[in-house]
Short mmCIF file of C-alpha atoms in Angstrom, two decimals:
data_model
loop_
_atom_site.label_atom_id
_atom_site.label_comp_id
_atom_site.label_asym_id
_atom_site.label_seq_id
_atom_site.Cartn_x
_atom_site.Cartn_y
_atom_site.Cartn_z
CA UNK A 41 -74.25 51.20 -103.43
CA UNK A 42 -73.41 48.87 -100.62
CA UNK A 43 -70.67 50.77 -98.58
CA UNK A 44 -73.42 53.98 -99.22
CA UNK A 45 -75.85 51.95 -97.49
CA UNK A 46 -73.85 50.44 -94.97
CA UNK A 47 -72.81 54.43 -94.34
CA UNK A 48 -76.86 55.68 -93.58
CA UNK A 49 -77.22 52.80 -91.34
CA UNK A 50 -74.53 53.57 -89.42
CA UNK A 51 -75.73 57.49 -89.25
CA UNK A 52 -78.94 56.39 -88.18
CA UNK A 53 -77.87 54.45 -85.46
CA UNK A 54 -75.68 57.19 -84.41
CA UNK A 55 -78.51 59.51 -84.36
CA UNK A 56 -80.39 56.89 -82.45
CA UNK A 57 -77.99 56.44 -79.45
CA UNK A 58 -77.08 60.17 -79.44
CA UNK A 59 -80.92 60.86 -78.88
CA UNK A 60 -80.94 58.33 -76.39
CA UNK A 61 -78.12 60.10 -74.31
CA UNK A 62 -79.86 63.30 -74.62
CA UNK A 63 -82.77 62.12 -73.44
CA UNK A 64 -81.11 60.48 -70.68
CA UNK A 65 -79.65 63.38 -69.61
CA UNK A 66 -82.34 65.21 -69.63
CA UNK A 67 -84.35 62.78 -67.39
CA UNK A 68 -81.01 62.74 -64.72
CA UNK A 69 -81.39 66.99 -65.08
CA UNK A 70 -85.47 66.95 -64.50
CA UNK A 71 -84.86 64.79 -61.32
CA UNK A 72 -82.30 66.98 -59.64
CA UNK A 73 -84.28 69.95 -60.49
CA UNK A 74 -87.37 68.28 -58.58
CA UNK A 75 -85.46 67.16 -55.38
CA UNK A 76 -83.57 70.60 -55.43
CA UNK A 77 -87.21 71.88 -55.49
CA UNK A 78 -88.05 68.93 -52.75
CA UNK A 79 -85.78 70.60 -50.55
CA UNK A 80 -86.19 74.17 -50.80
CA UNK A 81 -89.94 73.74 -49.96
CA UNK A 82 -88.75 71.70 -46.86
CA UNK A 83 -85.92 74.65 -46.02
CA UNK A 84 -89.01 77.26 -46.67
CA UNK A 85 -91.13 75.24 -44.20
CA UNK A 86 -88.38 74.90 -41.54
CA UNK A 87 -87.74 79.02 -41.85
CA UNK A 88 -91.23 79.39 -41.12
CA UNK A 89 -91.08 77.04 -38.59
CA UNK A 90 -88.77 78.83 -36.96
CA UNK A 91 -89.90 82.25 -37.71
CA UNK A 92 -92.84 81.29 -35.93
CA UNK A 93 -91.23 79.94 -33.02
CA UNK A 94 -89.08 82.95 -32.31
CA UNK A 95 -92.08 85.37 -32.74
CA UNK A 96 -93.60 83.09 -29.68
CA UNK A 97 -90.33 83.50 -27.75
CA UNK A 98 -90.03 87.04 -28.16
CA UNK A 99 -93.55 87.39 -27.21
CA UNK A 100 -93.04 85.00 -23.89
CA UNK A 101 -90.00 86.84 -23.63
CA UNK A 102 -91.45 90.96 -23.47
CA UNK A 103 -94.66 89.31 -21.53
CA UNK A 104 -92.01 87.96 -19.18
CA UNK A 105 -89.68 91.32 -18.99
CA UNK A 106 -92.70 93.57 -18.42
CA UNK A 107 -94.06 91.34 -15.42
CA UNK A 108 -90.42 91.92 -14.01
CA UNK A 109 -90.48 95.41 -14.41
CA UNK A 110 -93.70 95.36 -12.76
CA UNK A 111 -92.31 93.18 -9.72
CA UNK A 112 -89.16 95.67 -9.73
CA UNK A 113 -91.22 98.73 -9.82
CA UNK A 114 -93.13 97.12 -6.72
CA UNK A 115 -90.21 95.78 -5.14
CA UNK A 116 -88.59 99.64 -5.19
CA UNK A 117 -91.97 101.08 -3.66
CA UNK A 118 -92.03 98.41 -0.86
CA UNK A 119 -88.24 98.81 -0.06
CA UNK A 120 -88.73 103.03 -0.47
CA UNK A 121 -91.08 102.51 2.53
CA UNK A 122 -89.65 100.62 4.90
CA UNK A 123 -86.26 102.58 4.23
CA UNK A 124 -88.80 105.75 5.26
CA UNK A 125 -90.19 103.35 8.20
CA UNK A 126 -86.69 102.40 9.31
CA UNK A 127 -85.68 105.83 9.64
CA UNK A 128 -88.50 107.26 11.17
CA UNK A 129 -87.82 104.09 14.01
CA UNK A 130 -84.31 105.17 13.69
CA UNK A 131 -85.77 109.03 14.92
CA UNK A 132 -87.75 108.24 17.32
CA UNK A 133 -85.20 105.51 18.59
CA UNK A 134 -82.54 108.41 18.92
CA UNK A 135 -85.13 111.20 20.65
CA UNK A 136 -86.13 108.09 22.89
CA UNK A 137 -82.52 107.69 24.01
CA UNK A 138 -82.20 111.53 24.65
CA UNK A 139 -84.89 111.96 26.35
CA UNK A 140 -84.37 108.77 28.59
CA UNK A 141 -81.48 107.50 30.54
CA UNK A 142 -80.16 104.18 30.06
CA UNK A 143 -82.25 101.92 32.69
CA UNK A 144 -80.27 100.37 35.50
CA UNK A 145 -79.93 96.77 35.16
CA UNK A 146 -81.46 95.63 38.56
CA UNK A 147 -79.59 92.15 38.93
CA UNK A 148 -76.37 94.33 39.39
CA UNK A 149 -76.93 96.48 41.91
CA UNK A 150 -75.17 94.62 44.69
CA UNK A 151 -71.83 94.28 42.37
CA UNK A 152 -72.66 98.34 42.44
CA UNK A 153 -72.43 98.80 46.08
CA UNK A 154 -69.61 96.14 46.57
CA UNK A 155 -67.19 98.17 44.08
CA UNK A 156 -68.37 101.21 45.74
CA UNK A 157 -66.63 99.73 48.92
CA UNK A 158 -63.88 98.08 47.15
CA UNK A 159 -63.22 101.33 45.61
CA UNK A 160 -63.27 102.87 48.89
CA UNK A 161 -61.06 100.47 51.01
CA UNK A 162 -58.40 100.16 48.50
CA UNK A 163 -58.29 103.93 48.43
CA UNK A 164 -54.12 103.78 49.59
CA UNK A 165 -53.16 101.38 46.69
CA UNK A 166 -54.73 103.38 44.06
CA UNK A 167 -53.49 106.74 45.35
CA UNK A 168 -49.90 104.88 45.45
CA UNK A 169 -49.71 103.54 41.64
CA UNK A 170 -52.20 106.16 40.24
CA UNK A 171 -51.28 109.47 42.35
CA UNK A 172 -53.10 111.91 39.60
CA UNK A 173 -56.37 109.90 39.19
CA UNK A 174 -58.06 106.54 38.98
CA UNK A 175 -60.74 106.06 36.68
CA UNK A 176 -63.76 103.64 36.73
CA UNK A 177 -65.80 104.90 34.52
CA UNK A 178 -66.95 103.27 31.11
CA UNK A 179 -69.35 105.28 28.58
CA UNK A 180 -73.07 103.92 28.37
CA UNK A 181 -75.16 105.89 25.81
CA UNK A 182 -75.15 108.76 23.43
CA UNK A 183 -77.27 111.19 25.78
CA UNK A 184 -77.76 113.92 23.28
CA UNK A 185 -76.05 114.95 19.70
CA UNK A 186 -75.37 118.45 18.37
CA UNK A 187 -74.37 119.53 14.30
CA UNK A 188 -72.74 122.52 15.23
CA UNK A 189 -72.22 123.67 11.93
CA UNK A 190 -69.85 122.54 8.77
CA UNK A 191 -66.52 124.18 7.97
CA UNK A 192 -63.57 122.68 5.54
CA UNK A 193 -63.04 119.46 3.87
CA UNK A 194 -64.65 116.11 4.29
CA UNK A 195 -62.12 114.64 6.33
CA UNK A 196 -60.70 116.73 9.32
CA UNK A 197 -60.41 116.97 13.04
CA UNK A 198 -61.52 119.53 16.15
CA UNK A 199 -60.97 119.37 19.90
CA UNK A 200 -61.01 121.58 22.65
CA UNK A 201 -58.04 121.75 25.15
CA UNK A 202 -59.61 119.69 28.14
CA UNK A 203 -57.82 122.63 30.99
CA UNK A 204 -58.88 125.29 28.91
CA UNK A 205 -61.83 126.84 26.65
CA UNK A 206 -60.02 127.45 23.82
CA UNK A 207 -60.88 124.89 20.74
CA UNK A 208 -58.58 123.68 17.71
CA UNK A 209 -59.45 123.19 13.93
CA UNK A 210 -57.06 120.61 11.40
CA UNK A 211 -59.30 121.05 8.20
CA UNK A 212 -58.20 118.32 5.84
CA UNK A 213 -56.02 115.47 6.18
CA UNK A 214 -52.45 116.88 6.42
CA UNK A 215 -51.25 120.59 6.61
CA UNK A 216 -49.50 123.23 8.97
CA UNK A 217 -51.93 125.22 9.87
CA UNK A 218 -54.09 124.84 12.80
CA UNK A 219 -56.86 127.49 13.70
CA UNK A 220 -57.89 128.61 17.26
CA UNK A 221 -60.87 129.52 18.57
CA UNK A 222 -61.37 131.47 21.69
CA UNK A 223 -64.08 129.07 22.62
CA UNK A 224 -66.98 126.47 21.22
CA UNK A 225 -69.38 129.86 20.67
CA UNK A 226 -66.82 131.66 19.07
CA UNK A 227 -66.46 128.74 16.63
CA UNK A 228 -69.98 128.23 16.08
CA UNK A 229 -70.87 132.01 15.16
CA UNK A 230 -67.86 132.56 13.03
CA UNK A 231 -68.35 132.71 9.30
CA UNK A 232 -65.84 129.54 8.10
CA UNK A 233 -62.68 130.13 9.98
CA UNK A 234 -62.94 133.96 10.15
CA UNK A 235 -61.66 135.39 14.00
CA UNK A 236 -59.36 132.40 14.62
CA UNK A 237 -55.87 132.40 15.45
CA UNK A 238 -54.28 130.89 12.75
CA UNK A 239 -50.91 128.80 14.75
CA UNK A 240 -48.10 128.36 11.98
CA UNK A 241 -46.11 124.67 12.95
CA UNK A 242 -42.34 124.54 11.68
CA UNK A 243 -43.86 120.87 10.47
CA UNK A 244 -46.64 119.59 8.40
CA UNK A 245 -48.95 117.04 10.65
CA UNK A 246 -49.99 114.02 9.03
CA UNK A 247 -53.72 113.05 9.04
CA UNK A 248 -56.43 113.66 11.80
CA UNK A 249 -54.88 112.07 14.98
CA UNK A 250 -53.57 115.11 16.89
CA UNK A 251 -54.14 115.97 20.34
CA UNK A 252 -54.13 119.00 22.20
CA UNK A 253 -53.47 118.79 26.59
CA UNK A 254 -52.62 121.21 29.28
CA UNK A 255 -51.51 124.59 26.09
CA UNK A 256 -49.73 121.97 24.44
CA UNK A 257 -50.53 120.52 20.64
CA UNK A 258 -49.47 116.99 20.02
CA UNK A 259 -49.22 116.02 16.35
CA UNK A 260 -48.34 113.32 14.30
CA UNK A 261 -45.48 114.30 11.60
CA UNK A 262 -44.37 111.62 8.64
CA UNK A 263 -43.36 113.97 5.70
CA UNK A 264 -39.71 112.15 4.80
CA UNK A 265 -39.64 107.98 4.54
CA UNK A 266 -38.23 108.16 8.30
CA UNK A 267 -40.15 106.44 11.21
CA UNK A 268 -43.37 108.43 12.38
CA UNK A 269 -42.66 111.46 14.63
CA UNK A 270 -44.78 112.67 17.47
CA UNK A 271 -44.58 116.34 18.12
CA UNK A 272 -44.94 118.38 20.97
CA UNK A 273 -45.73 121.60 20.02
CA UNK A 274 -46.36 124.37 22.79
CA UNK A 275 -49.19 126.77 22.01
CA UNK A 276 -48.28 129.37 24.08
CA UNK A 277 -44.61 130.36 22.87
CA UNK A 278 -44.78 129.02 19.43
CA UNK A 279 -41.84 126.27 19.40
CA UNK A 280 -41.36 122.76 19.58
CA UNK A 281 -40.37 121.23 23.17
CA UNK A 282 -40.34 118.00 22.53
CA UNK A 283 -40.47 114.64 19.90
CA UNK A 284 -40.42 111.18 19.54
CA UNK A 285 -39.77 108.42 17.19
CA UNK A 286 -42.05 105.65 16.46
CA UNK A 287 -40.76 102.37 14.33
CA UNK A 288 -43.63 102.27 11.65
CA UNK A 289 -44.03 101.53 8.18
CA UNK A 290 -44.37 104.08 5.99
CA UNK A 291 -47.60 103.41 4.37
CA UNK A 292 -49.75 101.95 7.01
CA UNK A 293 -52.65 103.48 7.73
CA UNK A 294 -54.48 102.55 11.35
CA UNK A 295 -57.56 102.44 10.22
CA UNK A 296 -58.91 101.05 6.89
CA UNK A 297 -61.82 103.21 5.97
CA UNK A 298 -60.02 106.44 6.49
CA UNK A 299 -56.42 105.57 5.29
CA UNK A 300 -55.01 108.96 6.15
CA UNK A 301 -54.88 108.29 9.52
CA UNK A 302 -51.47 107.20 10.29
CA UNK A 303 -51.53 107.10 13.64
CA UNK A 304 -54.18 108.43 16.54
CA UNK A 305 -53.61 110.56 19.58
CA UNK A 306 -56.31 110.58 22.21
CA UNK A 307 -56.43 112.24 25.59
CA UNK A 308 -58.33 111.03 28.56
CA UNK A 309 -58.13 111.33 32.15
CA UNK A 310 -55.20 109.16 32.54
CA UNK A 311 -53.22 111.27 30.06
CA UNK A 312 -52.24 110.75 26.41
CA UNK A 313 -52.53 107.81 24.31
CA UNK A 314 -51.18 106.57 20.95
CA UNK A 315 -53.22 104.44 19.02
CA UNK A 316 -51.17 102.84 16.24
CA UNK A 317 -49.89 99.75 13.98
CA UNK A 318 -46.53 98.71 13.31
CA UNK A 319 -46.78 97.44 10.05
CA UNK A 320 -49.72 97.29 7.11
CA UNK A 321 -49.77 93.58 7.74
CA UNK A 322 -50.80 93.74 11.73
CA UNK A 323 -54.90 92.91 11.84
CA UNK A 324 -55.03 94.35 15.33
CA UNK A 325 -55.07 98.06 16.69
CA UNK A 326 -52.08 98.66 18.88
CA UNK A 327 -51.97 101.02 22.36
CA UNK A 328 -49.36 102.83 23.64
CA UNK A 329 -49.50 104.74 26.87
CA UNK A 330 -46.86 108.20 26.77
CA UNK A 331 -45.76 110.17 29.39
CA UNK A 332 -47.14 113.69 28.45
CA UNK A 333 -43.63 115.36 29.67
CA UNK A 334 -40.89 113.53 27.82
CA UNK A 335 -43.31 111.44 25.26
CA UNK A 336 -41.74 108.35 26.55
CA UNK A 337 -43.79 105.31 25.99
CA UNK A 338 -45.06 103.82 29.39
CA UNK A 339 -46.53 100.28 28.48
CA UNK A 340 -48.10 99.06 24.70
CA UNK A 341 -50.77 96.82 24.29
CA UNK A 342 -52.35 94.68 21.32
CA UNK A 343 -56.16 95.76 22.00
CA UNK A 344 -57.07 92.53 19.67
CA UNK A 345 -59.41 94.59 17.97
CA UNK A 346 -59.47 94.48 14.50
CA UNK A 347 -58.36 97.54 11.90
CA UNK A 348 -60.63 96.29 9.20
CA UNK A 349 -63.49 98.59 8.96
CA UNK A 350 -62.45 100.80 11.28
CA UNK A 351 -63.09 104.46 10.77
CA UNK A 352 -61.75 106.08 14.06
CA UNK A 353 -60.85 105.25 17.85
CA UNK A 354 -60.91 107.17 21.33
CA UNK A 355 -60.15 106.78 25.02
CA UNK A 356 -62.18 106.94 27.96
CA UNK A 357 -60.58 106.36 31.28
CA UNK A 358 -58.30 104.04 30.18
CA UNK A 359 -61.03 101.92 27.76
CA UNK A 360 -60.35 101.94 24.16
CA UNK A 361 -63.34 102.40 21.99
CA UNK A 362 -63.06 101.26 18.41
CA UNK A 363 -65.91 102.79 15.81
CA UNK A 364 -66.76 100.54 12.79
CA UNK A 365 -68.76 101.14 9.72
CA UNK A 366 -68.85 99.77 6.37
CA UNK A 367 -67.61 101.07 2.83
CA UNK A 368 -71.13 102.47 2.21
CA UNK A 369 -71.18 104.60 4.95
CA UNK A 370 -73.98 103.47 7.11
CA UNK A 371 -74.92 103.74 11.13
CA UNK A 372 -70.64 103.88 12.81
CA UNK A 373 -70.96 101.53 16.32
CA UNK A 374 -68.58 100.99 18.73
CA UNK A 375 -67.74 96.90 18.37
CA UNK A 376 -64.76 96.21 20.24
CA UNK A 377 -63.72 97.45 23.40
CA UNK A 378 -60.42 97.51 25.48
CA UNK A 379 -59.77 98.12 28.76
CA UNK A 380 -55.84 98.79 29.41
CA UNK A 381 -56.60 98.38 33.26
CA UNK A 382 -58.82 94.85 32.69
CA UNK A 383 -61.83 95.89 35.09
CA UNK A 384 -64.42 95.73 32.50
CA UNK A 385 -67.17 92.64 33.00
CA UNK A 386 -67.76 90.63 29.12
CA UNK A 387 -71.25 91.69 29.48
CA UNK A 388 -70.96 95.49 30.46
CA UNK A 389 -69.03 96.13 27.39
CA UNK A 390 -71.18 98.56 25.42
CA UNK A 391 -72.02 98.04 21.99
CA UNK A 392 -72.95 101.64 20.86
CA UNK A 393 -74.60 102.67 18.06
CA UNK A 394 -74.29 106.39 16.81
CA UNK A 395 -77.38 108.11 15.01
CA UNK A 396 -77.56 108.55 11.00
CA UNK A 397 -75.89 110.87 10.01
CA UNK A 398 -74.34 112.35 6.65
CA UNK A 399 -71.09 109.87 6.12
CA UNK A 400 -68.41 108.18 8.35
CA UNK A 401 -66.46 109.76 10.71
CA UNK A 402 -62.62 111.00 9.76
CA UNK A 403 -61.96 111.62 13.58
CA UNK A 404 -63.48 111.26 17.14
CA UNK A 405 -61.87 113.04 19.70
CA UNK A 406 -63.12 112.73 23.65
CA UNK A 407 -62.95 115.97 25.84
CA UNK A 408 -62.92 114.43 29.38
CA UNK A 409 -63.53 117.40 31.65
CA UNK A 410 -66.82 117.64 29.43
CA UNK A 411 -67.49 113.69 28.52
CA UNK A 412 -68.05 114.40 25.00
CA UNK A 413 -66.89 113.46 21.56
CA UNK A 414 -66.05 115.78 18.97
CA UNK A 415 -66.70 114.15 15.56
CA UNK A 416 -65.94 115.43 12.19
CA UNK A 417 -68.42 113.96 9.52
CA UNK A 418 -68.26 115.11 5.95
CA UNK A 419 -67.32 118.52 6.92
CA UNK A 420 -69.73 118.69 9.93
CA UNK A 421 -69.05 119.31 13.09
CA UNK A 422 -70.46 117.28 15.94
CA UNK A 423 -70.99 117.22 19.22
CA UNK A 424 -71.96 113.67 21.11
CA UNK A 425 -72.92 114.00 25.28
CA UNK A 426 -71.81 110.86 26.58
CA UNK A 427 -73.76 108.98 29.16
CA UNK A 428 -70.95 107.49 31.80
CA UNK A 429 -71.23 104.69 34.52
CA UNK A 430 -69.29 103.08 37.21
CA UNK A 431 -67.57 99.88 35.95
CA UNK A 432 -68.49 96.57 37.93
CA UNK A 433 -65.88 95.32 38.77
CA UNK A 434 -65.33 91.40 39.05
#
């Protein structure tokens, strides 16, 4: 009987400490449950927390965004109009200038008659080193502007042979074809080029900078990696007479916001002019001075004005006159001036300012029996009447 009884007791303390365990347990179980519990509520109160605070943002934020689009949509009107004011100043600025000459600056009338007699008494010296002509004139004004009509590409170039009626056409930017017209009507009534003369060169020429003097056609030619050529090219019999070599790189362009111009002839009353840069790297505008006969290069100058932003370049009586604009084409202005001959005062120096127009110019080309500019402007052909003065001299 005893080891039977000694057997249940042991069961039942067995059973005792089992139960205990279990019990135990399920007291460690019940309080993980409840702080699991304890901390979902908190995680459900934070969400909503942040829920909430979100729903504020995005309310701040589309309150915010519509108030801008307000201040934008108001901004746009107020800039709309004074874009429409500034033009219509712009108009009336330009119809002011053509209707008015430039007024005469009264303080320099004296330096007016002085040069007038310095001019006169030193007659025998200019007649000696200048035996054609001496010019002391300097362009001040725009006087009028004409859109004759628009013909060809956007970039291109048209002049009219200074000792003669007959005008020239280079549509585009390189070719060798160049058309001629009978005279500035002729051009303006024809239907495109229709009733030109089209002149077939043994050579392509190489962007807008050609010239045309006296029946003949000076061009520039750079087809091959060779140095740039200048031809002479006589209109009248058809064949070359004469060319030149120039040492210049072959990839710079002369001016920067119309890259296709290699190099730029230009014709005044001193005779014919070469506006180029040696290299891509040169930040200045370079000026030679060729003898019209034998294209040999008289005298070069660095004009120290700048090629950056530069859209085109022309000569008047020995003054170089270098047109700027900007990327997004805007109102071209002459900003830098040169005077081979130094006889222009600092503060006569014009800074010229050409009316709106459709783009930028690709060329600008100055007749000087006529004292105008022929401009090419997104296909358009222009016409500017120059206003000219006497230079004071110092």
């Amino acid at each position: 009987m005893k080891p039977l009884f000694v057997l249940l007791v042991s069961c039942a303390w067995t059973l005792i400490g089992a139960q205990n365990y279990y019990q135990a347990l399920m007291d460690y179980l019940e309080n993980r449950l409840l702080a699991i519990e304890d901390r979902m509520q908190l995680w459900h109160e934070q969400a909503h927390q942040y829920r909430t605070e979100m729903l504020d943002f995005k309310k701040l934020t589309s309150e915010a965004m519509t108030g801008i689009k307000n201040d934008h949509s108001m901004m746009f009107k107020d800039l709309k109009g004074a874009s429409a004011r500034v033009d219509l100043v712009e108009t009336e600025m330009d119809y002011v200038e053509t209707q008015n000459s430039p007024r005469a600056c009264a303080n320099n009338a004296e330096k007016v008659l002085e040069q007038e007699a310095w001019v006169k008494e030193n007659d025998k010296w200019f007649n000696k080193y200048y035996p054609e002509k001496y010019c002391v004139e300097i362009i001040s004004g725009i006087r009028s502007v004409k859109i004759l009509k628009r013909i060809g590409s956007p970039k291109g170039m048209w002049t009219r042979d200074p000792k003669s009626s007959k005008l020239y056409v280079f549509n585009g930017t390189s070719g060798d074809t160049v058309y001629e017209f009978k005279s500035v009507r002729d051009f303006s009534t024809s239907l495109g080029v229709a009733g030109s003369r089209m002149i077939h060169l043994p050579s392509k020429w190489t962007g807008p900078g050609s010239a045309v003097y006296n029946g003949y056609l000076y061009y520039i030619n750079q087809e091959t990696d060779a140095d740039v050529q200048v031809v002479k090219f006589d209109l009248m019999s058809g064949s070359v007479t004469d060319t030149a070599m120039f040492p210049m790189e072959r990839h710079a362009s002369l001016y920067t916001l119309n890259p296709e111009t290699v190099a730029d002839l230009a014709v005044d009353d001193e005779g014919l002019w070469l506006l180029f840069t040696p290299t891509d790297s040169e930040p200045n505008i370079s000026l030679a001075k060729m003898d019209t006969s034998t294209l040999d290069i008289e005298q070069i100058w660095d004009t120290q004005c700048p090629r950056g932003n530069a859209e085109a370049a022309f000569v008047v009586c020995g003054t170089v006159y270098v047109v700027y604009n900007t990327r997004m084409a805007s109102r071209s202005r002459v900003q830098c001036v040169f005077d081979v001959n130094d006889m222009m005062l600092t503060e006569e120096a014009p800074l010229l300012y050409f009316p709106r127009r459709y783009g930028a110019h690709a060329s600008l080309k100055y007749n000087p029996e006529e004292n105008q500019l022929y401009g090419w402007d997104d296909g358009y052909q222009i016409i500017y009447r120059l206003t000219i003065k006497t230079k004071l001299l110092a």
